[in-house]
Structure formats: C-alpha cells, structure tokens
Short mmCIF file of C-alpha atoms in Angstrom, two decimals:
data_model
loop_
_atom_site.label_atom_id
_atom_site.label_comp_id
_atom_site.label_asym_id
_atom_site.label_seq_id
_atom_site.Cartn_x
_atom_site.Cartn_y
_atom_site.Cartn_z
CA MET U 1 65.68 29.18 18.29
CA LEU U 2 63.84 26.05 18.10
CA ILE U 3 60.68 26.49 19.55
CA LYS U 4 58.09 22.50 18.59
CA SER U 5 54.47 22.27 19.12
CA LYS U 6 53.09 19.87 20.82
CA ARG U 7 51.10 17.06 19.40
CA GLY U 8 47.02 16.79 19.92
CA TRP U 9 48.21 12.99 19.92
CA GLU U 10 51.52 13.27 22.69
CA ILE U 11 52.15 12.25 25.19
CA PRO U 12 54.85 13.05 28.60
CA GLU U 13 57.70 10.70 28.16
CA HIS U 14 57.73 9.47 31.64
CA LEU U 15 53.72 7.51 31.43
CA ALA U 16 54.87 5.63 28.72
CA THR U 17 55.92 2.15 29.37
CA PRO U 18 59.20 1.02 30.35
CA GLU U 19 61.13 0.18 26.78
CA ASP U 20 62.58 -2.56 28.23
CA ILE U 21 58.56 -3.99 30.14
CA PHE U 22 56.98 -3.74 26.78
CA LEU U 23 60.46 -5.83 24.67
CA SER U 24 60.34 -8.07 27.63
CA ARG U 25 56.52 -8.78 27.46
CA ARG U 26 56.74 -8.69 22.72
CA ARG U 27 58.87 -11.29 23.47
CA LEU U 28 56.35 -13.15 24.92
CA LEU U 29 53.90 -12.68 23.04
CA GLY U 30 55.68 -14.25 20.12
CA ALA U 31 56.85 -16.86 22.52
CA GLY U 32 53.16 -17.50 23.28
CA ALA U 33 52.31 -17.41 19.69
CA GLY U 34 48.20 -17.15 20.36
CA LEU U 35 48.06 -18.43 23.94
CA ILE U 36 46.59 -15.57 25.70
CA GLY U 37 44.13 -16.38 22.53
CA ALA U 38 43.68 -19.62 23.41
CA SER U 39 42.07 -18.85 26.97
CA LEU U 40 39.47 -16.74 25.93
CA LEU U 41 38.61 -18.68 23.22
CA PRO U 42 38.92 -22.32 21.50
CA GLY U 43 40.57 -22.66 18.32
CA VAL U 44 43.20 -19.23 18.66
CA ALA U 45 46.27 -20.72 19.67
CA GLN U 46 46.93 -23.61 16.84
CA ALA U 47 45.75 -21.23 14.56
CA ALA U 48 48.14 -18.64 15.16
CA GLU U 49 51.10 -21.47 15.67
CA THR U 50 50.24 -23.04 11.89
CA ASP U 51 50.25 -18.83 10.77
CA PRO U 52 53.09 -18.81 7.81
CA SER U 53 53.22 -15.44 9.13
CA ALA U 54 53.67 -16.24 11.89
CA SER U 55 57.34 -15.69 12.53
CA LEU U 56 56.47 -12.35 10.94
CA TYR U 57 56.14 -10.84 13.95
CA PRO U 58 56.45 -8.80 16.56
CA ALA U 59 57.25 -5.58 14.29
CA LYS U 60 59.28 -2.99 14.27
CA ARG U 61 56.96 -0.70 15.85
CA ASN U 62 56.60 2.24 13.87
CA GLU U 63 57.63 5.53 16.67
CA ARG U 64 56.14 7.58 14.63
CA TYR U 65 52.34 7.42 15.54
CA THR U 66 52.11 7.39 19.36
CA LEU U 67 49.28 7.18 21.96
CA ASP U 68 47.38 9.94 24.10
CA ARG U 69 45.90 7.28 26.87
CA PRO U 70 46.87 3.41 27.58
CA MET U 71 46.65 0.72 25.53
CA THR U 72 43.29 -1.14 25.14
CA PRO U 73 44.42 -5.14 27.21
CA GLU U 74 43.72 -7.56 24.52
CA LYS U 75 41.02 -9.27 25.82
CA ASP U 76 39.48 -6.46 26.25
CA ALA U 77 39.82 -5.54 22.99
CA SER U 78 39.55 -8.86 22.15
CA SER U 79 35.90 -9.31 23.54
CA VAL U 80 34.13 -5.41 22.10
CA ASN U 81 34.22 -6.25 17.72
CA ASN U 82 31.94 -5.29 15.75
CA TYR U 83 31.22 -7.91 12.86
CA TYR U 84 27.61 -8.56 11.68
CA GLU U 85 28.80 -11.42 9.84
CA PHE U 86 29.14 -13.55 12.26
CA GLY U 87 26.76 -12.00 15.14
CA THR U 88 24.93 -8.43 16.12
CA ASN U 89 26.21 -8.83 19.33
CA TYR U 90 30.22 -7.82 19.61
CA ASP U 91 31.48 -10.57 21.53
CA VAL U 92 32.08 -12.62 18.09
CA GLY U 93 35.23 -14.36 18.46
CA ARG U 94 34.16 -17.96 18.84
CA ALA U 95 31.87 -17.16 16.17
CA ALA U 96 35.10 -16.02 13.87
CA ALA U 97 36.61 -18.17 14.53
CA LYS U 98 35.69 -20.83 12.39
CA LEU U 99 35.73 -18.72 9.30
CA LYS U 100 39.48 -19.94 6.90
CA VAL U 101 42.19 -17.53 6.32
CA ARG U 102 44.45 -19.84 4.81
CA PRO U 103 43.78 -19.91 1.37
CA TRP U 104 42.75 -16.64 1.58
CA THR U 105 43.68 -14.23 -2.12
CA VAL U 106 43.11 -11.13 -3.07
CA THR U 107 41.74 -10.29 -6.18
CA ILE U 108 43.51 -6.66 -7.59
CA ASP U 109 42.08 -5.28 -10.53
CA GLY U 110 39.71 -2.28 -12.36
CA MET U 111 41.41 0.20 -13.39
CA VAL U 112 44.92 -1.19 -12.42
CA GLU U 113 48.14 -1.25 -15.66
CA GLN U 114 47.70 -5.66 -14.78
CA PRO U 115 44.62 -7.50 -12.70
CA ARG U 116 46.08 -9.76 -11.21
CA GLN U 117 44.95 -11.83 -8.05
CA VAL U 118 48.10 -12.26 -5.42
CA GLY U 119 47.62 -15.00 -2.77
CA ILE U 120 48.51 -13.40 1.59
CA ASP U 121 50.52 -14.62 2.13
CA ASP U 122 53.04 -13.49 -1.32
CA LEU U 123 51.36 -10.81 -0.93
CA LEU U 124 53.35 -10.07 3.02
CA LYS U 125 56.12 -11.06 1.26
CA ALA U 126 56.18 -8.17 -0.83
CA MET U 127 55.75 -5.61 2.27
CA THR U 128 57.09 -4.47 4.84
CA LEU U 129 55.56 -5.11 8.26
CA GLU U 130 55.72 -2.36 11.17
CA GLU U 131 53.68 -1.99 13.78
CA ARG U 132 51.96 1.58 14.73
CA LEU U 133 49.79 2.59 18.03
CA TYR U 134 46.70 3.72 16.84
CA ARG U 135 43.23 4.88 18.10
CA HIS U 136 40.14 3.15 17.11
CA ARG U 137 36.48 6.00 18.06
CA CYS U 138 33.41 3.10 17.07
CA VAL U 139 30.65 5.56 15.31
CA GLU U 140 28.46 3.76 18.71
CA ALA U 141 30.36 6.35 20.41
CA TRP U 142 32.54 3.06 22.61
CA SER U 143 37.22 3.48 21.71
CA MET U 144 40.37 1.97 22.21
CA ALA U 145 44.22 2.54 21.14
CA VAL U 146 45.79 -1.24 20.02
CA PRO U 147 48.80 -1.88 18.64
CA TRP U 148 48.63 -2.53 14.68
CA THR U 149 50.89 -5.22 12.66
CA GLY U 150 50.96 -4.10 8.55
CA PHE U 151 52.64 -2.15 5.62
CA PRO U 152 50.49 1.73 4.47
CA MET U 153 48.25 0.72 1.87
CA LYS U 154 49.66 3.94 -0.01
CA ALA U 155 52.23 1.26 -0.80
CA PHE U 156 49.81 -2.08 -1.58
CA VAL U 157 47.91 1.52 -4.70
CA ASP U 158 51.77 1.07 -5.83
CA TYR U 159 52.10 -2.41 -5.77
CA ALA U 160 48.90 -1.82 -7.71
CA ARG U 161 49.85 -0.20 -9.96
CA PRO U 162 46.72 1.53 -10.60
CA LEU U 163 46.42 4.02 -14.11
CA SER U 164 46.63 7.60 -13.56
CA GLY U 165 42.31 7.80 -14.39
CA ALA U 166 41.84 5.67 -11.09
CA LYS U 167 40.11 7.83 -8.42
CA TYR U 168 38.75 6.01 -6.05
CA VAL U 169 39.65 2.22 -3.90
CA ARG U 170 36.64 0.28 -3.26
CA MET U 171 36.85 -3.27 -1.63
CA GLU U 172 35.33 -6.05 -0.54
CA THR U 173 34.91 -8.53 2.01
CA PHE U 174 34.59 -12.47 1.47
CA LEU U 175 31.49 -14.30 0.85
CA ASP U 176 30.74 -17.17 2.29
CA ARG U 177 26.67 -18.14 4.22
CA ASP U 178 28.25 -21.35 4.86
CA VAL U 179 29.95 -19.94 8.05
CA ALA U 180 29.44 -16.58 8.59
CA PRO U 181 26.23 -17.19 9.55
CA GLY U 182 24.77 -13.31 9.89
CA GLN U 183 25.50 -12.64 6.03
CA SER U 184 22.34 -15.18 5.50
CA GLY U 185 19.78 -13.12 6.39
CA ARG U 186 18.35 -10.66 3.64
CA PHE U 187 18.15 -7.56 5.26
CA TYR U 188 21.58 -6.35 5.24
CA PRO U 189 23.80 -6.12 0.98
CA TRP U 190 26.27 -8.70 1.89
CA PRO U 191 29.58 -8.50 0.97
CA TYR U 192 30.95 -5.42 3.30
CA VAL U 193 31.47 -3.14 0.47
CA GLU U 194 33.99 0.16 1.36
CA GLY U 195 35.76 2.64 -0.46
CA LEU U 196 37.69 5.53 0.16
CA THR U 197 39.41 8.00 -2.63
CA MET U 198 43.10 8.10 -4.08
CA ALA U 199 43.82 10.58 -1.33
CA GLU U 200 42.37 9.50 1.44
CA ALA U 201 44.48 5.63 0.47
CA THR U 202 48.24 6.78 -0.13
CA ASN U 203 47.71 9.40 2.99
CA GLU U 204 50.23 7.87 5.51
CA LEU U 205 47.75 6.79 7.97
CA ALA U 206 45.85 4.70 5.93
CA PHE U 207 47.45 1.34 7.05
CA LEU U 208 46.16 -2.20 6.23
CA VAL U 209 46.59 -4.80 8.62
CA THR U 210 47.24 -8.46 9.08
CA GLY U 211 48.33 -8.20 13.25
CA ILE U 212 47.89 -6.87 16.09
CA TYR U 213 49.49 -7.64 20.20
CA GLY U 214 52.89 -8.61 17.93
CA LYS U 215 50.84 -11.57 16.29
CA PRO U 216 48.94 -12.87 13.66
CA ALA U 217 45.47 -10.79 14.22
CA GLN U 218 42.32 -13.34 15.30
CA ASN U 219 39.93 -13.18 13.15
CA GLN U 220 37.53 -11.25 14.97
CA PHE U 221 39.74 -8.44 14.12
CA GLY U 222 39.18 -8.73 10.17
CA ALA U 223 42.14 -11.27 9.73
CA PRO U 224 43.93 -12.02 7.72
CA LEU U 225 43.59 -7.67 6.59
CA ARG U 226 41.05 -5.47 7.40
CA LEU U 227 42.35 -1.86 6.60
CA ALA U 228 42.81 0.74 9.91
CA THR U 229 41.13 4.50 8.91
CA PRO U 230 42.26 5.81 12.70
CA TRP U 231 40.54 9.13 12.11
CA LYS U 232 37.57 7.84 10.60
CA TYR U 233 34.46 6.12 12.74
CA GLY U 234 35.21 2.29 12.53
CA PHE U 235 33.38 1.64 10.25
CA LYS U 236 35.43 2.76 7.15
CA SER U 237 37.49 0.64 8.66
CA ILE U 238 36.79 -3.18 6.21
CA LYS U 239 37.80 -6.77 8.20
CA ALA U 240 38.56 -9.28 6.18
CA ILE U 241 39.43 -8.23 2.24
CA VAL U 242 39.06 -10.36 -1.40
CA LYS U 243 38.92 -7.75 -2.99
CA PHE U 244 40.62 -3.86 -3.72
CA THR U 245 38.51 -2.11 -7.82
CA PHE U 246 40.11 0.80 -8.20
CA THR U 247 37.62 2.57 -10.35
CA ASP U 248 36.48 6.83 -11.50
CA GLN U 249 32.78 5.99 -9.15
CA ARG U 250 32.24 6.92 -5.92
CA PRO U 251 31.66 3.56 -4.54
CA LYS U 252 28.73 2.81 -2.57
CA SER U 253 29.80 2.00 0.53
CA PHE U 254 27.85 -1.25 2.61
CA TRP U 255 26.45 1.20 5.50
CA GLU U 256 25.58 4.04 3.26
CA VAL U 257 22.90 1.58 1.04
CA VAL U 258 21.86 0.23 4.34
CA GLN U 259 21.21 2.80 6.15
CA GLY U 260 22.63 7.22 3.99
CA ALA U 261 21.69 9.32 6.40
CA GLU U 262 23.09 7.77 9.64
CA TYR U 263 26.52 6.12 7.85
CA GLY U 264 27.48 8.08 4.72
CA PHE U 265 31.06 7.61 2.52
CA TRP U 266 33.09 9.70 4.83
CA ALA U 267 32.83 9.26 7.77
CA ASN U 268 35.18 11.32 9.11
CA VAL U 269 35.41 11.77 13.07
CA ASN U 270 33.40 15.15 14.76
CA PRO U 271 32.72 15.49 18.01
CA GLN U 272 30.13 18.44 16.36
CA VAL U 273 28.32 16.48 14.52
CA SER U 274 26.22 14.14 16.48
CA HIS U 275 24.26 10.66 15.43
CA PRO U 276 20.94 11.02 14.34
CA ARG U 277 20.50 9.44 17.56
CA TRP U 278 23.49 9.56 20.16
CA SER U 279 25.59 12.72 20.41
CA GLN U 280 29.79 11.65 19.40
CA ALA U 281 31.31 14.58 22.13
CA THR U 282 32.25 11.63 23.69
CA GLU U 283 33.57 8.50 23.43
CA LYS U 284 33.43 5.23 26.21
CA ASP U 285 37.20 3.53 26.53
CA ILE U 286 36.09 0.08 26.90
CA ALA U 287 38.15 -1.12 29.26
CA THR U 288 38.04 1.39 32.50
CA GLY U 289 35.10 2.37 31.25
CA GLU U 290 36.08 5.95 30.70
CA ARG U 291 34.24 9.42 29.25
CA ARG U 292 36.92 10.79 27.00
CA PRO U 293 36.16 14.35 24.64
CA THR U 294 35.55 13.47 21.39
CA LEU U 295 38.38 14.76 18.93
CA LEU U 296 38.43 15.93 15.77
CA TYR U 297 39.28 13.76 13.08
CA ASN U 298 40.22 11.54 16.21
CA GLY U 299 43.62 13.62 17.18
CA TYR U 300 44.91 12.74 13.56
CA GLY U 301 44.01 16.31 12.04
CA GLU U 302 46.77 17.21 11.71
CA PHE U 303 47.70 14.29 9.15
CA VAL U 304 44.49 14.81 7.39
CA ALA U 305 42.37 18.08 7.50
CA GLY U 306 43.93 18.92 4.55
CA LEU U 307 42.63 15.26 2.31
CA TYR U 308 38.79 18.03 2.58
CA SER U 309 40.35 21.90 1.76
CA ASP U 310 39.50 21.23 -1.35
CA PRO U 311 36.49 23.61 -2.00
CA ALA U 312 34.80 20.79 -4.47
CA LEU U 313 33.83 19.37 -1.32
CA LYS U 314 31.48 22.03 -0.25
CA GLY U 315 28.76 20.62 1.02
CA GLU U 316 29.37 17.15 1.28
CA LYS U 317 28.68 15.73 4.57
CA LEU U 318 32.32 14.44 5.44
CA PHE U 319 31.17 13.73 8.93
CA MET U 320 28.64 11.38 8.90
#
C-alpha cells in the first residue's frame, strides 16, 4: 500500500488556479509584451519590446515547484524591491529602468577549465528556460510568491566547467555610478557580492532568473540575470550579475562586510533565530498584509536540509 505524505508547500488541487484561466492570462501577457508594466513605469514597454529574448517567454512551467499560498499580483511584486543601487526605498522601478541591460556580458573566471565571457543572449541560447513558482522571504520579514523564469544554476555550473577543487561560487553585480545613484555613496562596499557553496549552487532549487510573470524581468527584479535561492533570505539572491568566480576560498558577501553580525554568509530562513532587531517568527504578505508563521528554510527543508547536516558545519551561524 502506497502512502503519500503531503509536503509542506503543497496545496489542495481545488485551490489552484484553473489551467484555462492561467493559460489565458499567460497568452495575454505574452501578447502584451510589457503593457502592464508600461502602465506603471515609463519606458518598460519599450524595453520589453526590444528585448532580444522576448520570444522565449512565457516558458513552460515546471510543476515540481508549487505554492502553498496565492501568487502575488504583479503590481505588488513590481513595487516592493530592495535594490540599494537605486535607492533605499522599496519602489525603485523608475530609477532601475535607466540601467541598460543590452548588451550585457557575463564573465566566468577563477577555478574553471577555461575563463571566458559570454553575452547574456548567447547564454540564454545555451540554456533551457522554465518557469517555477517560488516563495520569496525577505530578511525584513515580508514575503511574496512569484513565477520566476530562468534555468537551474546547476546547468550554469555545468556550462562553466569548474575545476574539482572549487568549493564556492562568488557572484558580483554591475558597477555603474552614472546610472545607479546608490553606488556613488562611500558607505557601502560596491559592487554587490554574494556567494554560495558548490553544494548550494548545484542544489535543484538554486535558480538563475531572467524573467518573471511570463516575460523578461523588469529591471527592479534584477534583470537581465539574478539568483533565486528560495530557502534563504532574499538578500542572498543577488541581482544584475556580471561575474561568476569559482574559488576554494569562501567569499565575503556585501552585507557580511557591512554588518556581519546581522547578515552572515549562510542566511537560511529560520523562524526560531531572530534578527538582532526584530523577530523572524512571522512574515507579512506584501499584497494582503496578512501575517503568517515563517517556515524553516522557508518551507523548502526537504530539498535543502541535507546541505547543512555535515558535522564540519557545527558552530556555523547557518541562519544569519
């Protein structure tokens, strides 16, 4: 007798959006090529129409990754974005729209068989895009649930061909002080840097994002290439990546440099480990204002808990 246990992130089938309604919406989004965004942000529609990758969207959804809550409306997700390069408030869409995401070159270096540079559209041609529904949990205790489009980071690691001695992936974002006013300040150590262990980078959940809501991502989401690690706090999901460096030395991330006591390397979600200045026991849905209990690893423990069971990690602050 087969007994199937329900996973924490699954919902009853009757609560899911009917397929015909969802597909109609996706067709509308594809045909609109950014018209919804245009009503919110000047210039977004034009950017979407000229994006060479626009024909790749919407991508086929990977049904392995589902939600336990309603999807966040695009208008809400588009206006709540932490992106300090463009401002310390959440609504940075207008400022971020000034960033030119074509041409865009990604550098792959460090402990790899052959260091190289690749244009974002050539990289997209080498990958197979898919859509995944992921929850996103900010360290500031707000959350959303969105349909990312992109490709598994493991596929990128295979493409990069790291050497066997590589233990980490260091990622770096763009640096353009003329476009990003936040990068002109002396307080922060620009450019933004993040890192993952190789085990984390090749975990099936780690996802490199190029689109959202069935179309190329708007700039405030981190276009043209960002990371999504849904079991970690959102600041780990670096935006607008220009470099991947494979290394045997643990990178020191942007926020770890700024305030390591509050924002460590691991940053795994845990409701029992409070931020020094606020509780992480609950989170606020940005669309509804509803507060719900925070889930360990943001509810993705079955995928990632094993990454942190190594006795060598004893004493590491895995949840900061």
